[in-house]
Amino acid sequence: MITVQNLSKVYQNNRAVDDISFTLSSGKCIALLGPNGAGKTTALRMMAGLISPTSGKVELLEEHSGDIRRHIGYLPQHPHFHSWMTGREFLIYAGKLAYLSKKEAASRADQLLTRVGIFEVRNRRISKYSGGMKQRLGIAQALIHKPELLMLDEPVSALDPIGRRDVLDLMEELKKETTILYSTHILNDAEESSDEILLMHEGKIVESGSLSSLKDRHQVDKISLQFE
Ligand code: ATP
């Protein structure tokens, strides 16, 4: 549904992302796997339209039209929540920012709170949420405008084992209805949840395909990835 063509980002003399190209097809869950500093966040931020590329472009395939940002939901690595709000208040607020009416925002908020499994704690302040609950709320916020592509930056890396399991299970559910691209530096997370892997190292996509095909080619072993 989206193509990335020769995308690069250069900061001073640092090629954070170096001429990457790939196509994301609908209905898949793809892991952007690479060690710290590989360029994953920079690549995702360019795709989400948050920073402009030095060169190259990101394009929607023909059947999707209009502003690319309407089609993408993005959860940053360190999402910012208004912690004094309840989860429900926060999602209604996010809905209004996405130009939903008050009534539509409330109904979408309730739908999403159920979808991500935090409806029971909807009236609790976000400051009292666990890490896993916050990530679920962040995913709900990213889904508020019904995007076709959900991009998640390191969605499970900072979570304890229970939160991690919950969020990976949620991603498994969501991929039935949304294309997902998520970044991780942890091999096992990529192995467990993705249909395909884009292996990134020093700004480049060095391999792509299933994890077993990457392992066969010993590419993963060459890069110091974290196993947990
Ligand atoms: P991490 O998981 O540690 O965030 P990453 O794979 O997401 O790693 P990026 O955050 O995209 O990697 O960083 C890639 C490179 O670009 C790093 O060398 C980083 O220092 C550099 N970089 C990222 N953002 C900026 C910036 N705003 N200004 C200058 N350099 C930057």
mmCIF file of C-alpha atoms and ligand atoms in Angstrom:
data_model
loop_
_atom_site.group_PDB
_atom_site.id
_atom_site.type_symbol
_atom_site.label_atom_id
_atom_site.label_comp_id
_atom_site.label_asym_id
_atom_site.label_seq_id
_atom_site.Cartn_x
_atom_site.Cartn_y
_atom_site.Cartn_z
ATOM 1 C CA MET A 1 0.000 0.000 0.000
ATOM 2 C CA ILE A 2 2.976 2.293 0.442
ATOM 3 C CA THR A 3 6.310 2.523 -1.312
ATOM 4 C CA VAL A 4 9.508 3.980 0.038
ATOM 5 C CA GLN A 5 11.887 4.989 -2.724
ATOM 6 C CA ASN A 6 15.570 5.777 -2.178
ATOM 7 C CA LEU A 7 14.821 7.488 1.113
ATOM 8 C CA SER A 8 17.763 9.161 2.896
ATOM 9 C CA LYS A 9 18.212 11.480 5.851
ATOM 10 C CA VAL A 10 21.538 13.174 6.494
ATOM 11 C CA TYR A 11 22.283 15.054 9.723
ATOM 12 C CA GLN A 12 25.474 17.094 9.292
ATOM 13 C CA ASN A 13 27.807 14.338 8.059
ATOM 14 C CA ASN A 14 25.781 11.489 9.524
ATOM 15 C CA ARG A 15 23.713 9.396 7.092
ATOM 16 C CA ALA A 16 21.038 8.332 9.594
ATOM 17 C CA VAL A 17 19.045 6.681 6.786
ATOM 18 C CA ASP A 18 20.928 5.784 3.653
ATOM 19 C CA ASP A 19 18.991 5.140 0.446
ATOM 20 C CA ILE A 20 16.346 2.689 1.631
ATOM 21 C CA SER A 21 13.617 1.326 -0.647
ATOM 22 C CA PHE A 22 10.801 -1.108 0.078
ATOM 23 C CA THR A 23 7.092 -1.685 -0.474
ATOM 24 C CA LEU A 24 4.600 -2.515 2.268
ATOM 25 C CA SER A 25 1.687 -4.693 1.219
ATOM 26 C CA SER A 26 -1.679 -4.541 2.948
ATOM 27 C CA GLY A 27 -2.553 -6.934 5.738
ATOM 28 C CA LYS A 28 0.966 -7.764 6.871
ATOM 29 C CA CYS A 29 2.875 -7.197 10.067
ATOM 30 C CA ILE A 30 6.418 -6.133 9.242
ATOM 31 C CA ALA A 31 9.250 -5.663 11.717
ATOM 32 C CA LEU A 32 11.921 -3.069 11.116
ATOM 33 C CA LEU A 33 14.687 -4.791 13.021
ATOM 34 C CA GLY A 34 18.044 -3.271 13.833
ATOM 35 C CA PRO A 35 20.394 -2.327 16.661
ATOM 36 C CA ASN A 36 20.340 1.056 18.405
ATOM 37 C CA GLY A 37 21.290 3.839 16.032
ATOM 38 C CA ALA A 38 20.451 1.821 12.895
ATOM 39 C CA GLY A 39 18.078 4.556 11.678
ATOM 40 C CA LYS A 40 14.705 2.948 12.483
ATOM 41 C CA THR A 41 13.146 5.961 14.220
ATOM 42 C CA THR A 42 14.369 8.333 11.531
ATOM 43 C CA ALA A 43 12.895 6.101 8.801
ATOM 44 C CA LEU A 44 9.522 5.845 10.571
ATOM 45 C CA ARG A 45 9.382 9.593 11.236
ATOM 46 C CA MET A 46 9.992 10.336 7.564
ATOM 47 C CA MET A 47 7.286 7.864 6.553
ATOM 48 C CA ALA A 48 4.850 9.429 9.025
ATOM 49 C CA GLY A 49 5.543 12.866 7.519
ATOM 50 C CA LEU A 50 7.015 14.229 10.761
ATOM 51 C CA ILE A 51 10.405 15.069 9.259
ATOM 52 C CA SER A 52 11.309 15.643 5.644
ATOM 53 C CA PRO A 53 13.781 13.404 3.850
ATOM 54 C CA THR A 54 17.079 14.719 2.514
ATOM 55 C CA SER A 55 16.251 12.779 -0.646
ATOM 56 C CA GLY A 56 13.848 10.114 -1.861
ATOM 57 C CA LYS A 57 10.115 9.804 -1.354
ATOM 58 C CA VAL A 58 7.277 7.933 0.321
ATOM 59 C CA GLU A 59 4.226 7.310 -1.833
ATOM 60 C CA LEU A 60 0.837 5.759 -1.410
ATOM 61 C CA LEU A 61 -0.172 3.231 -4.030
ATOM 62 C CA GLU A 62 -2.874 4.293 -6.457
ATOM 63 C CA GLU A 63 -5.981 3.174 -4.606
ATOM 64 C CA HIS A 64 -5.135 5.337 -1.573
ATOM 65 C CA SER A 65 -5.461 9.050 -2.185
ATOM 66 C CA GLY A 66 -4.957 12.351 -0.398
ATOM 67 C CA ASP A 67 -2.575 13.364 2.375
ATOM 68 C CA ILE A 68 -0.429 10.399 3.377
ATOM 69 C CA ARG A 69 -0.786 11.297 7.069
ATOM 70 C CA ARG A 70 -4.504 10.481 6.916
ATOM 71 C CA HIS A 71 -3.617 6.886 6.106
ATOM 72 C CA ILE A 72 -0.968 6.405 8.789
ATOM 73 C CA GLY A 73 -1.299 6.058 12.552
ATOM 74 C CA TYR A 74 1.999 6.572 14.375
ATOM 75 C CA LEU A 75 3.010 5.683 17.912
ATOM 76 C CA PRO A 76 6.358 7.267 18.849
ATOM 77 C CA GLN A 77 8.944 5.496 20.975
ATOM 78 C CA HIS A 78 8.233 7.842 23.894
ATOM 79 C CA PRO A 79 4.597 8.892 23.534
ATOM 80 C CA HIS A 80 3.386 11.940 25.400
ATOM 81 C CA PHE A 81 0.172 11.566 27.369
ATOM 82 C CA HIS A 82 -1.685 14.144 29.410
ATOM 83 C CA SER A 83 -1.355 11.990 32.516
ATOM 84 C CA TRP A 84 -3.892 13.914 34.563
ATOM 85 C CA MET A 85 -6.617 12.864 32.106
ATOM 86 C CA THR A 86 -8.398 9.537 32.179
ATOM 87 C CA GLY A 87 -7.815 7.184 29.260
ATOM 88 C CA ARG A 88 -11.282 7.954 27.919
ATOM 89 C CA GLU A 89 -10.866 11.733 28.224
ATOM 90 C CA PHE A 90 -7.527 11.487 26.434
ATOM 91 C CA LEU A 91 -8.970 9.543 23.493
ATOM 92 C CA ILE A 92 -11.915 11.920 23.155
ATOM 93 C CA TYR A 93 -9.414 14.795 23.129
ATOM 94 C CA ALA A 94 -7.369 12.955 20.452
ATOM 95 C CA GLY A 95 -10.567 12.370 18.441
ATOM 96 C CA LYS A 96 -11.400 16.071 18.478
ATOM 97 C CA LEU A 97 -7.862 16.885 17.294
ATOM 98 C CA ALA A 98 -8.578 14.476 14.416
ATOM 99 C CA TYR A 99 -11.636 16.622 13.558
ATOM 100 C CA LEU A 100 -14.292 14.253 14.921
ATOM 101 C CA SER A 101 -17.381 15.839 16.475
ATOM 102 C CA LYS A 102 -17.742 15.498 20.263
ATOM 103 C CA LYS A 103 -20.271 12.687 19.815
ATOM 104 C CA GLU A 104 -18.180 10.849 17.212
ATOM 105 C CA ALA A 105 -15.036 11.220 19.346
ATOM 106 C CA ALA A 106 -16.797 9.722 22.392
ATOM 107 C CA SER A 107 -18.148 6.801 20.418
ATOM 108 C CA ARG A 108 -14.790 6.145 18.711
ATOM 109 C CA ALA A 109 -13.031 6.382 22.100
ATOM 110 C CA ASP A 110 -15.307 3.721 23.616
ATOM 111 C CA GLN A 111 -14.897 1.482 20.583
ATOM 112 C CA LEU A 112 -11.095 1.747 20.760
ATOM 113 C CA LEU A 113 -10.896 1.327 24.534
ATOM 114 C CA THR A 114 -12.695 -1.984 24.037
ATOM 115 C CA ARG A 115 -10.585 -2.879 20.985
ATOM 116 C CA VAL A 116 -7.278 -2.463 22.835
ATOM 117 C CA GLY A 117 -8.567 -4.045 26.048
ATOM 118 C CA ILE A 118 -8.555 -1.138 28.511
ATOM 119 C CA PHE A 119 -12.282 -0.308 28.651
ATOM 120 C CA GLU A 120 -12.435 -1.346 32.303
ATOM 121 C CA VAL A 121 -9.844 1.261 33.280
ATOM 122 C CA ARG A 122 -11.223 3.990 31.007
ATOM 123 C CA ASN A 123 -12.077 6.289 33.917
ATOM 124 C CA ARG A 124 -8.724 5.861 35.672
ATOM 125 C CA ARG A 125 -6.113 8.633 35.375
ATOM 126 C CA ILE A 126 -3.357 7.758 32.887
ATOM 127 C CA SER A 127 -0.752 8.423 35.604
ATOM 128 C CA LYS A 128 -2.082 5.258 37.299
ATOM 129 C CA TYR A 129 -1.775 3.088 34.174
ATOM 130 C CA SER A 130 0.884 0.377 33.864
ATOM 131 C CA GLY A 131 3.394 0.587 31.004
ATOM 132 C CA GLY A 132 1.391 -1.969 29.001
ATOM 133 C CA MET A 133 -1.869 -0.038 29.500
ATOM 134 C CA LYS A 134 -0.165 3.164 28.336
ATOM 135 C CA GLN A 135 1.082 1.448 25.197
ATOM 136 C CA ARG A 136 -2.434 0.143 24.502
ATOM 137 C CA LEU A 137 -3.782 3.657 24.947
ATOM 138 C CA GLY A 138 -1.073 4.968 22.610
ATOM 139 C CA ILE A 139 -2.081 2.387 20.010
ATOM 140 C CA ALA A 140 -5.738 3.419 20.420
ATOM 141 C CA GLN A 141 -4.734 7.049 19.905
ATOM 142 C CA ALA A 142 -2.805 6.110 16.751
ATOM 143 C CA LEU A 143 -5.936 4.335 15.448
ATOM 144 C CA ILE A 144 -8.327 7.216 16.164
ATOM 145 C CA HIS A 145 -8.643 8.328 12.508
ATOM 146 C CA LYS A 146 -8.959 4.739 11.188
ATOM 147 C CA PRO A 147 -5.598 4.575 9.378
ATOM 148 C CA GLU A 148 -4.791 1.681 7.034
ATOM 149 C CA LEU A 149 -1.169 1.576 8.218
ATOM 150 C CA LEU A 150 -0.164 1.515 11.863
ATOM 151 C CA MET A 151 3.475 2.370 12.585
ATOM 152 C CA LEU A 152 4.791 1.623 16.060
ATOM 153 C CA ASP A 153 8.270 2.680 17.196
ATOM 154 C CA GLU A 154 9.698 0.143 19.668
ATOM 155 C CA PRO A 155 6.209 -0.648 21.076
ATOM 156 C CA VAL A 156 7.334 -3.357 23.507
ATOM 157 C CA SER A 157 10.996 -2.694 24.282
ATOM 158 C CA ALA A 158 10.393 -0.800 27.525
ATOM 159 C CA LEU A 159 7.714 -3.138 28.890
ATOM 160 C CA ASP A 160 7.861 -5.823 31.558
ATOM 161 C CA PRO A 161 7.145 -9.407 30.368
ATOM 162 C CA ILE A 162 3.382 -9.177 31.047
ATOM 163 C CA GLY A 163 2.973 -5.829 29.284
ATOM 164 C CA ARG A 164 5.109 -7.080 26.417
ATOM 165 C CA ARG A 165 2.995 -10.215 26.005
ATOM 166 C CA ASP A 166 -0.240 -8.162 26.104
ATOM 167 C CA VAL A 167 0.925 -5.687 23.473
ATOM 168 C CA LEU A 168 2.295 -8.423 21.170
ATOM 169 C CA ASP A 169 -1.055 -10.246 21.448
ATOM 170 C CA LEU A 170 -2.886 -7.020 20.634
ATOM 171 C CA MET A 171 -0.693 -6.490 17.557
ATOM 172 C CA GLU A 172 -1.500 -10.048 16.480
ATOM 173 C CA GLU A 173 -5.214 -9.166 16.672
ATOM 174 C CA LEU A 174 -4.851 -5.782 14.969
ATOM 175 C CA LYS A 175 -2.960 -7.115 11.999
ATOM 176 C CA LYS A 176 -6.183 -8.821 10.863
ATOM 177 C CA GLU A 177 -7.583 -5.375 10.058
ATOM 178 C CA THR A 178 -4.573 -3.040 9.679
ATOM 179 C CA THR A 179 -1.140 -3.226 8.107
ATOM 180 C CA ILE A 180 1.491 -2.868 10.839
ATOM 181 C CA LEU A 181 5.095 -1.709 10.588
ATOM 182 C CA TYR A 182 6.933 -1.695 13.901
ATOM 183 C CA SER A 183 10.516 -1.203 14.918
ATOM 184 C CA THR A 184 12.444 -3.294 17.389
ATOM 185 C CA HIS A 185 16.032 -4.029 18.344
ATOM 186 C CA ILE A 186 15.046 -7.363 19.892
ATOM 187 C CA LEU A 187 15.290 -10.364 17.620
ATOM 188 C CA ASN A 188 12.779 -12.500 19.507
ATOM 189 C CA ASP A 189 10.059 -9.846 19.243
ATOM 190 C CA ALA A 190 10.533 -9.671 15.506
ATOM 191 C CA GLU A 191 10.620 -13.443 15.264
ATOM 192 C CA GLU A 192 7.415 -13.857 17.235
ATOM 193 C CA SER A 193 5.132 -11.265 15.714
ATOM 194 C CA SER A 194 6.062 -10.411 12.179
ATOM 195 C CA ASP A 195 5.293 -11.887 8.774
ATOM 196 C CA GLU A 196 8.348 -10.230 7.321
ATOM 197 C CA ILE A 197 11.472 -8.522 8.539
ATOM 198 C CA LEU A 198 13.340 -5.539 7.180
ATOM 199 C CA LEU A 199 16.807 -5.766 8.670
ATOM 200 C CA MET A 200 18.394 -2.357 9.124
ATOM 201 C CA HIS A 201 22.028 -1.589 9.884
ATOM 202 C CA GLU A 202 23.920 1.705 9.696
ATOM 203 C CA GLY A 203 21.085 3.424 7.849
ATOM 204 C CA LYS A 204 20.613 0.734 5.215
ATOM 205 C CA ILE A 205 18.148 -2.107 4.725
ATOM 206 C CA VAL A 206 20.634 -4.955 4.496
ATOM 207 C CA GLU A 207 18.132 -7.810 4.139
ATOM 208 C CA SER A 208 14.404 -8.423 3.907
ATOM 209 C CA GLY A 209 12.181 -11.477 4.072
ATOM 210 C CA SER A 210 11.210 -14.078 6.623
ATOM 211 C CA LEU A 211 13.452 -14.475 9.650
ATOM 212 C CA SER A 212 14.360 -18.029 8.670
ATOM 213 C CA SER A 213 15.590 -16.858 5.278
ATOM 214 C CA LEU A 214 17.661 -14.161 6.991
ATOM 215 C CA LYS A 215 19.105 -16.680 9.408
ATOM 216 C CA ASP A 216 20.038 -18.940 6.532
ATOM 217 C CA ARG A 217 22.046 -16.140 5.070
ATOM 218 C CA HIS A 218 23.720 -15.440 8.410
ATOM 219 C CA GLN A 219 22.977 -11.741 8.084
ATOM 220 C CA VAL A 220 21.439 -11.540 11.546
ATOM 221 C CA ASP A 221 24.530 -13.018 13.150
ATOM 222 C CA LYS A 222 26.745 -10.361 11.639
ATOM 223 C CA ILE A 223 24.851 -7.569 13.367
ATOM 224 C CA SER A 224 24.875 -7.370 17.120
ATOM 225 C CA LEU A 225 21.151 -7.640 17.844
ATOM 226 C CA GLN A 226 19.727 -8.076 21.281
ATOM 227 C CA PHE A 227 18.153 -11.392 22.258
ATOM 228 C CA GLU A 228 15.841 -11.501 25.248
HETATM 229 P P1 ATP B 1 17.316 3.803 18.690
HETATM 230 O O1 ATP B 1 16.573 2.532 18.884
HETATM 231 O O2 ATP B 1 18.525 3.931 19.573
HETATM 232 O O3 ATP B 1 16.425 5.035 18.710
HETATM 233 P P2 ATP B 1 17.273 3.910 15.806
HETATM 234 O O4 ATP B 1 17.562 2.717 14.982
HETATM 235 O O5 ATP B 1 15.853 4.317 15.957
HETATM 236 O O6 ATP B 1 17.946 3.727 17.224
HETATM 237 P P3 ATP B 1 17.745 6.637 15.012
HETATM 238 O O7 ATP B 1 17.190 7.190 16.273
HETATM 239 O O8 ATP B 1 16.939 6.797 13.768
HETATM 240 O O9 ATP B 1 18.118 5.097 15.185
HETATM 241 O O10 ATP B 1 19.183 7.290 14.787
HETATM 242 C C1 ATP B 1 20.003 6.998 13.657
HETATM 243 C C2 ATP B 1 21.223 7.902 13.672
HETATM 244 O O11 ATP B 1 20.810 9.244 13.417
HETATM 245 C C3 ATP B 1 21.970 7.925 14.998
HETATM 246 O O12 ATP B 1 23.336 8.028 14.721
HETATM 247 C C4 ATP B 1 21.458 9.186 15.653
HETATM 248 O O13 ATP B 1 22.409 9.720 16.530
HETATM 249 C C5 ATP B 1 21.225 10.100 14.463
HETATM 250 N N1 ATP B 1 20.154 11.087 14.679
HETATM 251 C C6 ATP B 1 18.849 10.790 14.883
HETATM 252 N N2 ATP B 1 18.131 11.925 15.033
HETATM 253 C C7 ATP B 1 19.016 12.960 14.920
HETATM 254 C C8 ATP B 1 18.905 14.394 14.983
HETATM 255 N N3 ATP B 1 17.718 14.979 15.177
HETATM 256 N N4 ATP B 1 20.021 15.124 14.817
HETATM 257 C C9 ATP B 1 21.210 14.539 14.598
HETATM 258 N N5 ATP B 1 21.390 13.190 14.521
HETATM 259 C C10 ATP B 1 20.319 12.411 14.681
#
